[in-house]
Amino acid sequence: TSRDEKPTAQITAEDWNSILEKAKGTTVNFYGWGGSQKVNEWIDNYVSRKLKEEYDIILNRVPMDIDDILNKLLGEKQLNSKEGTIDIVWINGENFFTAKRNGLLFGPFVDDLPNYKKYVDTESIEIKYDFGFPVEGYEAPYGKAQLVLIGDQAQIVQFPRNHEELFEMVKNNPGKFTYPAPPDFTGSAFVRNIIYDIVGYKQFMNMEADKQKVAEVIKPAMDYLKKIKPYLWQEGKTYPATVAQLDNMYADHEVFMTISYNPNHVASKIGTGEFPTTSQAFIFEKGTIGNTHFLAIPYNATNKEGALVAINFLLSPKAQASKYDPKNWGDLPVLDNGKFSDEEKKLFHDVKLGEGVLPQDILLAHRLPEIPAHLIPIIEEIWQENIPVEGE
Amino acid sequence: MGKNMVFKIIFNIFLLLLIFPLFIILLWSFTKIWPWPDLFPKAFGLRGFQYLLNPSNNSLRILGLSIWLSTVVMFIAILISIPAAKALGLYHFKGKGFIKTLILAPIVVPTVAVTMGIHVSFISVGLANTFWGVVIVHLIPCIPYSVRILTDVFEIMGNSMELQARILGANKMQTFFYVTLPMLAPGLITAGSMVFIVSFSQYFLTFLIGGGKIVTFSMVMFPFIQSGDRMMASVYSMVFIWTTLLILISVERIVKSYYKGENYFYL
Amino acid sequence: MGKNMVFKIIFNIFLLLLIFPLFIILLWSFTKIWPWPDLFPKAFGLRGFQYLLNPSNNSLRILGLSIWLSTVVMFIAILISIPAAKALGLYHFKGKGFIKTLILAPIVVPTVAVTMGIHVSFISVGLANTFWGVVIVHLIPCIPYSVRILTDVFEIMGNSMELQARILGANKMQTFFYVTLPMLAPGLITAGSMVFIVSFSQYFLTFLIGGGKIVTFSMVMFPFIQSGDRMMASVYSMVFIWTTLLILISVERIVKSYYKGENYFYL
Amino acid sequence: MSQIELRNICKKFENKRILHHVNLLVQEGEMISLLGPSGCGKTTTLKIIAGLMEPDAGDILFNDTSILNIPVEKRGAIIVFQDYLLFPHLTVEENIEFGLKMAKVKKSKRREKVREMIDLVQLEGHEKKYPKELSGGQKQRVAIARALAIEPKVLLLDEPFSNLDTRLREIMREFICDIQRKFKITMILVTHDKEEALMTSSKIAVMLDGEIKQFGTPKEIYERPVSSLVADFFGEKNYVDGEIKEGIFYSIMGSFQTGLHKNGRVRAMIRPEEIEITPKGNIAGIIKNKTYAGEKIYYIIDCNGKRLKCITNGKTFYNIGEKINVYINFDNIVFFER
Amino acid sequence: MSQIELRNICKKFENKRILHHVNLLVQEGEMISLLGPSGCGKTTTLKIIAGLMEPDAGDILFNDTSILNIPVEKRGAIIVFQDYLLFPHLTVEENIEFGLKMAKVKKSKRREKVREMIDLVQLEGHEKKYPKELSGGQKQRVAIARALAIEPKVLLLDEPFSNLDTRLREIMREFICDIQRKFKITMILVTHDKEEALMTSSKIAVMLDGEIKQFGTPKEIYERPVSSLVADFFGEKNYVDGEIKEGIFYSIMGSFQTGLHKNGRVRAMIRPEEIEITPKGNIAGIIKNKTYAGEKIYYIIDCNGKRLKCITNGKTFYNIGEKINVYINFDNIVFFER
Ligand SMILES: Nc1ncnc2c1ncn2[C@@H]1O[C@H](COP(=O)(O)OP(=O)(O)OP(=O)(O)O)[C@@H](O)[C@H]1O
Ligand SMILES: Nc1ncnc2c1ncn2[C@@H]1O[C@H](COP(=O)(O)OP(=O)(O)OP(=O)(O)O)[C@@H](O)[C@H]1O
Ligand SMILES: [Mg+2]
Ligand SMILES: [Mg+2]
């Protein structure tokens, strides 16, 4: 239904140059998560500077969690307020679904972006769907994430290639491994990855939200997690509450592995000096879960032209390559390699991969789609029932 | 004398408990690596402070704005609270106990629940995304603190001194400025401090009503804490804490010096 | 008399401002559909309360546990605060103003920053995931409130009455129970209420230290608020607020009835 | 410079009546004393006049105009409270200066006045102290100085000298009387010191149980009390019950000629100082007890089984057990009907 | 049942010395009065004895044992404060009961005692009131009752009757003296009422400027003050400067034979009550002023340019301007050296 309400059709009708013209001298407010120093710096320095230089646009980054952004937009929507403050919002997954269903987003707009048409593989499942939700042009891809395991080579000789090897390794090194308890985002993804590794992923893609059914299917995985529990950190009596905590435990050498949904995480953490330089990312043979994160424009953005220009810029090979550089951020590009000119290919080729990071092609080759969003809470619930935390 | 020693020891332990975390945070804000069982960090760095002081991310300007905002909130909250607290503290009426409790409701009412409505009304009166909108919304969780604290002070203090002032020819304004206010001083400091802290730490309300137009220090700090980047979190926390402490100490100093003597209340 | 009317009108507006949001939440908790400009909901439903009262999701048991937990926190906080507040309120020493401010630090220190370390230490002493672990961690942000409030009361009250009791042969314990405590009563109610509220609303700390083993009401409530399910959020908020208010009112009643007369302080 | 009139003032606390139809008229520039036992309602009366309490019934007039609806600060009636109520956050100096500051008197004038008051109440050297650093009497003096500094039209003093030593008390008393006369202040003094009342005031009101039982000049009150209760207010008395028949008073102590011409059962009030121990005395007695009090000596004398209190100057001494004669001039004796 | 000894007690407040080598010995079961001008350090002395303040130097002994390190509640010295310090959260009854409750006296006994005390201080009907509902004198009585209820060994009274009317004051005074004698309480009474001091106590200590200037029996103090400052403590005096030569006192008023045998410049202290107005008088004077005070009359008489205060009984009257003669017996006069 959101399609019918498409608020501003006239912008799409204008040609790109007039958009560029209109965007000149404006400020674009970019709202999104602000918890990473590197990401913040990349936007504040590189993106900001380039937009100013090339398009005379001032970029104003506002660190705000997506939950808060949605609450804000919902309130504005209720009044049908036309004067929003957000021009671009960094979003994906269920939040995107909520936003789209409530008509909080402007669009579809991606087809207006020259770089989208030129560089993005518009037919790719990862671009068309976001956690199983159809994108329908309401958000433009921004970057890709993929679950990786990170281990310390100084302590682990051979990284496990599947869940069985992981078990063996953990059994031989009791107390040196753990994972964040769901509903932590990364912890939950790790559990799903174990499920994929044990029972495969295909059957979930259009499974309905029936707890019993899901429980039946994932039982072998739960048995595995129960089996491994006694060898975990603190004998599995307790789990880190957040992945941040696990990272810190890894940084402090309390455990020898950590998990991340950002394949470049290891490099930036080595860069900041938190992780030991012997850290190395690795994945399972059968692959790990990946997702794409996107940029959207709220329905009431006051500077839609500026937003389009900025998003278009972010989809340029230049920007994506800069973003891919672990020195800057290290986020996986969303552009289709096949659509690059040689010069553009070189941009990516020249990026020096960060320490401990897996190359892009290996990652892409072992990339599994996310489970549909509605199944995730069910799996988390089942985990909680099966793998009890011990206490009083 | 033995008694005094015990007191001193307990007191110092207490002090240590207060200072130790601050010290740890200070340490972390320079720490690159600090492996688990070690007593001291292994490597230091300045990444956090470099980021903080980098003008491109505006941290210091934001800090200034936050201080200004919370100071304004503090003054308005106190101004509103004094008459309310006086009515609650001095007058007797039915259901007083109930109202004294009800006044705490805005702290309890999970801000989110209320803000559902507030945000909408703020948009409709044009207060959303403005400085004064944020000030007003901060007042909601702040006023209960100041009203309750000042109510206590009024209750214990009574109004005999105010009456005495009136007898000596002071009109209401004069009574307020020359008697009520100075006698409230300790309560004012506490209430003001708490309001400042609550306002300075507001995160969600500022987001919602400030809409990203009014960005406060806690808004830029929070994501770092959540993401577990200990150095950055510590740097921001450090600044956050010390700013607050410095301001509260100045408030205390100013009020005290303005009203000279301390503890003039009791024999 | 005209003055009295003005007072009454202002007072009632004030009251309305306090009660109105509670009323809206009450309405929302039964509301299925409430289109924007309408003054009243269009359709009502009981989904929220059905869910709440459904024994399978334990909401009421969790509520009970939360009340118990926060009550325990309240008592311990008060117990610790009284001597600390007394020392701060009555004794004179250098740097007192500074310490009075420093005591507020735990409110300011973004709990998260501290908990970085706390969680690990709690695990190592076996307090993680236990009731007492949660109690202890709740005390951190609670104690500053109670200490500061009671400090004020001690400052204004002085110790002349305690000395008088000692003169009349009361030992320290007796002095405490028969004089200090009842004279502190108004401050105790305020401090206790605030501690209860702060503890009852703790979300992150409980989550971190309780490790899912100790589940409090705010933990089950919060996701509903975040997800924007207004009916559920309202139902839970309703229960949350009214529970708190009821408990605070009982605290007030009990303390007051135990120490009989109110406002016996002033002339 | 105000006449004060109380008309039928009534006041209850929790249904216990405290003031009961109190009527009182104080002329402009007059100084009266209000006497009465502890708890009879003196402070309450003053508070009602000053406007700190509202009466349940009755009216208060200043210069024939009701002031019930006039706010406290406009009445111009200053109270010096029994418990001082000094501002704890102000120094001695600032306390005294307070009223002047409120009246927006110029700073230099204020300074001068404060200096003067401090000298008068003898608190030099204590100017910078806070009330909690003062002794009881010092606090009381500050309270007095604070009230006098503003030269009020109406001054209500509630036992203002109770914590002062004799010397200071005399000085303060004289000083207040001077000011009162000079500025024609209308003044009500509550005191427990009968001498103070008798010496300073032009009229005395005796209040008992919330009623004014007698209101008259010191001489009237002292010499012609309307009842023994009023009389008791000026020291312990001897009461001798008896009967008067044709001018002769018959009692346990004997029968005596009086100047009276009425008949009936009466109670004679004999003041201790009206009993003279002298060989020429007309009543025989035995010294039962003796208390030294400096310039005077208190004796208790047994006359025919009736114990009489007697005060003599300290010049002649009698021992306990000594037989003496006492002389009582029954012409001056007050008789109450029984 | 305790002897109290103060040895060289010194106390400073903010470098101003308040007590200066105070020495005092109160025998077991003795009742002494402590007199002195307002602000001289009386309250401070009591507080130090009770343990509410520590002296800067010196020692306090109860029965020859230092009690400096004994906590307040173990000293058994009860103070009744000038400002009462009643517990605001307890009723009259509960206030009086407090000490007994602390001593864990049985409930029935406590009840009985409280009843008794309430009767004695005449507060029937006020048992359930809170302090803020009491009048000044009522509060004071509660404070006294509260202290007496526990029958203390040592009782320190700081102007305990200042807010009571004459009648109550006498009753309370007698009652306290009775108890004191009965239980042999060691008692120090601070008072501004010289009569009270002279009548009740076996010894009087006169404190001036933080020092005890004289400590002796009432008679000693009254009749043989060591200095005019001490003498002034018992009412205003007349001082006549002159010179004694061979037993004759030469002064502005004339020359008079004395019983003294010293020579030199002296100051004669003539008490107002020692001046008798009588035709037989040896000095001529004129009545300059007259104040009525009930049983007595104060006159100011001009004798040769020297103004003398004079007190007479209220029986004979002289008018202002009247020429009279006064008689002064110089045999009894106290002379201070100049
Ligand atoms: N708030 C109150 N509630 C109940 N009774 C009260 C209250 N205030 C005063 N009273 C009573 O009113 C009576 C008169 O009090 P008031 O203070 O006028 O006496 P007073 O004549 O000044 O006595 P005193 O000489 O002792 O100061 C007393 O019996 C007192 O107990
Ligand atoms: N806390 C204090 N700081 C400074 N000076 C003080 C303090 N307390 C008392 N003083 C001073 O000490 C002196 C003695 O005080 P104290 O109360 O002992 O006098 P007092 O003899 O009881 O007088 P009064 O008869 O007026 O009650 C006074 O001059 C007073 O100003
Ligand atoms: Mg009174
Ligand atoms: Mg004193």
PDB file of C-alpha atoms in Angstrom, chain A residues 197-332:
ATOM      1  CA  ASP A 197      25.849 -25.643   9.787  1.00  0.00           C
ATOM      2  CA  ILE A 198      23.955 -28.559  11.297  1.00  0.00           C
ATOM      3  CA  VAL A 199      20.598 -28.614   9.528  1.00  0.00           C
ATOM      4  CA  GLY A 200      21.149 -26.421   6.506  1.00  0.00           C
ATOM      5  CA  TYR A 201      19.433 -23.147   5.695  1.00  0.00           C
ATOM      6  CA  LYS A 202      17.128 -23.693   2.776  1.00  0.00           C
ATOM      7  CA  GLN A 203      14.207 -25.078   4.707  1.00  0.00           C
ATOM      8  CA  PHE A 204      13.878 -21.839   6.714  1.00  0.00           C
ATOM      9  CA  MET A 205      13.465 -19.527   3.790  1.00  0.00           C
ATOM     10  CA  ASN A 206       9.708 -19.817   3.651  1.00  0.00           C
ATOM     11  CA  MET A 207       8.945 -21.493   6.945  1.00  0.00           C
ATOM     12  CA  GLU A 208       5.969 -20.138   8.821  1.00  0.00           C
ATOM     13  CA  ALA A 209       6.258 -18.778  12.349  1.00  0.00           C
ATOM     14  CA  ASP A 210       5.266 -21.957  14.159  1.00  0.00           C
ATOM     15  CA  LYS A 211       7.321 -22.514  17.256  1.00  0.00           C
ATOM     16  CA  GLN A 212       6.806 -26.267  17.418  1.00  0.00           C
ATOM     17  CA  LYS A 213       7.821 -26.746  13.853  1.00  0.00           C
ATOM     18  CA  VAL A 214      10.922 -24.629  14.285  1.00  0.00           C
ATOM     19  CA  ALA A 215      11.833 -26.386  17.500  1.00  0.00           C
ATOM     20  CA  GLU A 216      11.623 -29.729  15.778  1.00  0.00           C
ATOM     21  CA  VAL A 217      13.836 -28.643  12.944  1.00  0.00           C
ATOM     22  CA  ILE A 218      16.534 -27.065  15.038  1.00  0.00           C
ATOM     23  CA  LYS A 219      16.627 -29.732  17.753  1.00  0.00           C
ATOM     24  CA  PRO A 220      19.972 -31.192  16.592  1.00  0.00           C
ATOM     25  CA  ALA A 221      21.505 -27.734  16.844  1.00  0.00           C
ATOM     26  CA  MET A 222      20.148 -27.224  20.340  1.00  0.00           C
ATOM     27  CA  ASP A 223      21.533 -30.615  21.345  1.00  0.00           C
ATOM     28  CA  TYR A 224      24.889 -29.523  20.026  1.00  0.00           C
ATOM     29  CA  LEU A 225      24.798 -26.282  22.002  1.00  0.00           C
ATOM     30  CA  LYS A 226      23.888 -28.239  25.127  1.00  0.00           C
ATOM     31  CA  LYS A 227      26.742 -30.616  24.506  1.00  0.00           C
ATOM     32  CA  ILE A 228      29.272 -27.840  24.114  1.00  0.00           C
ATOM     33  CA  LYS A 229      27.997 -25.879  27.092  1.00  0.00           C
ATOM     34  CA  PRO A 230      30.136 -27.396  29.864  1.00  0.00           C
ATOM     35  CA  TYR A 231      33.324 -26.536  27.973  1.00  0.00           C
ATOM     36  CA  LEU A 232      32.450 -22.913  27.504  1.00  0.00           C
ATOM     37  CA  TRP A 233      33.717 -19.986  29.508  1.00  0.00           C
ATOM     38  CA  GLN A 234      32.454 -20.231  33.112  1.00  0.00           C
ATOM     39  CA  GLU A 235      31.314 -23.756  32.170  1.00  0.00           C
ATOM     40  CA  GLY A 236      28.436 -22.195  30.318  1.00  0.00           C
ATOM     41  CA  LYS A 237      26.775 -21.128  33.515  1.00  0.00           C
ATOM     42  CA  THR A 238      26.737 -17.653  32.203  1.00  0.00           C
ATOM     43  CA  TYR A 239      27.204 -15.960  28.875  1.00  0.00           C
ATOM     44  CA  PRO A 240      28.333 -12.483  27.935  1.00  0.00           C
ATOM     45  CA  ALA A 241      25.329 -10.238  27.590  1.00  0.00           C
ATOM     46  CA  THR A 242      26.600  -8.408  24.551  1.00  0.00           C
ATOM     47  CA  VAL A 243      29.097  -8.995  21.832  1.00  0.00           C
ATOM     48  CA  ALA A 244      30.880  -5.892  23.051  1.00  0.00           C
ATOM     49  CA  GLN A 245      31.585  -7.758  26.212  1.00  0.00           C
ATOM     50  CA  LEU A 246      32.881 -10.770  24.340  1.00  0.00           C
ATOM     51  CA  ASP A 247      35.150  -8.509  22.333  1.00  0.00           C
ATOM     52  CA  ASN A 248      36.503  -7.044  25.498  1.00  0.00           C
ATOM     53  CA  MET A 249      37.059 -10.470  26.988  1.00  0.00           C
ATOM     54  CA  TYR A 250      38.929 -11.409  23.840  1.00  0.00           C
ATOM     55  CA  ALA A 251      40.924  -8.201  24.006  1.00  0.00           C
ATOM     56  CA  ASP A 252      41.774  -9.067  27.588  1.00  0.00           C
ATOM     57  CA  HIS A 253      42.851 -12.600  26.598  1.00  0.00           C
ATOM     58  CA  GLU A 254      40.166 -14.172  28.719  1.00  0.00           C
ATOM     59  CA  VAL A 255      38.915 -16.120  25.711  1.00  0.00           C
ATOM     60  CA  PHE A 256      40.686 -16.925  22.465  1.00  0.00           C
ATOM     61  CA  MET A 257      37.857 -16.338  20.043  1.00  0.00           C
ATOM     62  CA  THR A 258      35.271 -13.757  19.356  1.00  0.00           C
ATOM     63  CA  ILE A 259      32.532 -13.299  16.826  1.00  0.00           C
ATOM     64  CA  SER A 260      31.637 -10.391  14.637  1.00  0.00           C
ATOM     65  CA  TYR A 261      29.038  -9.496  12.084  1.00  0.00           C
ATOM     66  CA  ASN A 262      31.565  -7.228  10.445  1.00  0.00           C
ATOM     67  CA  PRO A 263      34.270  -9.017   8.510  1.00  0.00           C
ATOM     68  CA  ASN A 264      36.604  -6.090   8.899  1.00  0.00           C
ATOM     69  CA  HIS A 265      36.071  -5.756  12.592  1.00  0.00           C
ATOM     70  CA  VAL A 266      39.249  -7.623  13.341  1.00  0.00           C
ATOM     71  CA  ALA A 267      41.343  -5.190  11.376  1.00  0.00           C
ATOM     72  CA  SER A 268      39.915  -2.118  12.978  1.00  0.00           C
ATOM     73  CA  LYS A 269      40.313  -3.621  16.434  1.00  0.00           C
ATOM     74  CA  ILE A 270      43.890  -4.519  15.684  1.00  0.00           C
ATOM     75  CA  GLY A 271      44.253  -1.004  14.374  1.00  0.00           C
ATOM     76  CA  THR A 272      43.021   0.559  17.585  1.00  0.00           C
ATOM     77  CA  GLY A 273      45.315  -1.737  19.453  1.00  0.00           C
ATOM     78  CA  GLU A 274      42.593  -3.557  21.282  1.00  0.00           C
ATOM     79  CA  PHE A 275      42.996  -6.953  19.614  1.00  0.00           C
ATOM     80  CA  PRO A 276      46.286  -8.800  19.465  1.00  0.00           C
ATOM     81  CA  THR A 277      47.982  -8.512  16.099  1.00  0.00           C
ATOM     82  CA  THR A 278      47.834 -12.272  15.768  1.00  0.00           C
ATOM     83  CA  SER A 279      44.068 -12.119  15.427  1.00  0.00           C
ATOM     84  CA  GLN A 280      42.602 -13.640  12.285  1.00  0.00           C
ATOM     85  CA  ALA A 281      39.055 -13.824  10.937  1.00  0.00           C
ATOM     86  CA  PHE A 282      37.807 -17.144   9.625  1.00  0.00           C
ATOM     87  CA  ILE A 283      34.554 -18.755   8.566  1.00  0.00           C
ATOM     88  CA  PHE A 284      33.046 -22.208   8.320  1.00  0.00           C
ATOM     89  CA  GLU A 285      33.337 -24.222   5.141  1.00  0.00           C
ATOM     90  CA  LYS A 286      29.603 -24.205   4.675  1.00  0.00           C
ATOM     91  CA  GLY A 287      29.637 -20.467   4.953  1.00  0.00           C
ATOM     92  CA  THR A 288      28.289 -17.875   7.321  1.00  0.00           C
ATOM     93  CA  ILE A 289      25.298 -15.615   7.411  1.00  0.00           C
ATOM     94  CA  GLY A 290      25.510 -12.284   5.698  1.00  0.00           C
ATOM     95  CA  ASN A 291      23.221  -9.339   5.333  1.00  0.00           C
ATOM     96  CA  THR A 292      23.115  -6.026   3.616  1.00  0.00           C
ATOM     97  CA  HIS A 293      22.587  -2.677   5.227  1.00  0.00           C
ATOM     98  CA  PHE A 294      20.825   0.088   3.429  1.00  0.00           C
ATOM     99  CA  LEU A 295      20.101   3.796   3.274  1.00  0.00           C
ATOM    100  CA  ALA A 296      16.565   5.121   3.106  1.00  0.00           C
ATOM    101  CA  ILE A 297      14.901   8.494   2.894  1.00  0.00           C
ATOM    102  CA  PRO A 298      12.102   9.316   5.334  1.00  0.00           C
ATOM    103  CA  TYR A 299       8.815  10.339   3.804  1.00  0.00           C
ATOM    104  CA  ASN A 300       9.126  13.801   5.335  1.00  0.00           C
ATOM    105  CA  ALA A 301      12.742  14.504   4.547  1.00  0.00           C
ATOM    106  CA  THR A 302      13.000  18.175   3.742  1.00  0.00           C
ATOM    107  CA  ASN A 303      16.034  17.776   1.547  1.00  0.00           C
ATOM    108  CA  LYS A 304      15.225  14.785  -0.581  1.00  0.00           C
ATOM    109  CA  GLU A 305      17.385  16.082  -3.410  1.00  0.00           C
ATOM    110  CA  GLY A 306      20.377  16.359  -1.159  1.00  0.00           C
ATOM    111  CA  ALA A 307      19.646  12.903   0.187  1.00  0.00           C
ATOM    112  CA  LEU A 308      19.522  11.432  -3.289  1.00  0.00           C
ATOM    113  CA  VAL A 309      22.781  13.072  -4.222  1.00  0.00           C
ATOM    114  CA  ALA A 310      24.469  11.897  -1.059  1.00  0.00           C
ATOM    115  CA  ILE A 311      23.219   8.353  -1.431  1.00  0.00           C
ATOM    116  CA  ASN A 312      24.229   8.358  -5.029  1.00  0.00           C
ATOM    117  CA  PHE A 313      27.686   9.447  -4.012  1.00  0.00           C
ATOM    118  CA  LEU A 314      27.866   6.695  -1.420  1.00  0.00           C
ATOM    119  CA  LEU A 315      27.113   4.213  -4.178  1.00  0.00           C
ATOM    120  CA  SER A 316      30.035   5.424  -6.244  1.00  0.00           C
ATOM    121  CA  PRO A 317      33.009   3.081  -6.599  1.00  0.00           C
ATOM    122  CA  LYS A 318      35.184   5.780  -5.078  1.00  0.00           C
ATOM    123  CA  ALA A 319      33.142   5.970  -1.933  1.00  0.00           C
ATOM    124  CA  GLN A 320      32.644   2.240  -1.693  1.00  0.00           C
ATOM    125  CA  ALA A 321      36.342   1.624  -2.150  1.00  0.00           C
ATOM    126  CA  SER A 322      37.187   4.166   0.481  1.00  0.00           C
ATOM    127  CA  LYS A 323      34.677   2.532   2.776  1.00  0.00           C
ATOM    128  CA  TYR A 324      36.174  -0.868   2.020  1.00  0.00           C
ATOM    129  CA  ASP A 325      39.585   0.316   3.110  1.00  0.00           C
ATOM    130  CA  PRO A 326      40.117  -1.063   6.610  1.00  0.00           C
ATOM    131  CA  LYS A 327      42.001   2.075   7.463  1.00  0.00           C
ATOM    132  CA  ASN A 328      38.728   3.902   7.035  1.00  0.00           C
ATOM    133  CA  TRP A 329      35.996   1.476   7.876  1.00  0.00           C
ATOM    134  CA  GLY A 330      36.410  -1.814   6.109  1.00  0.00           C
ATOM    135  CA  ASP A 331      32.806  -2.413   5.169  1.00  0.00           C
ATOM    136  CA  LEU A 332      32.149  -4.777   2.289  1.00  0.00           C
TER     137      LEU A 332
END
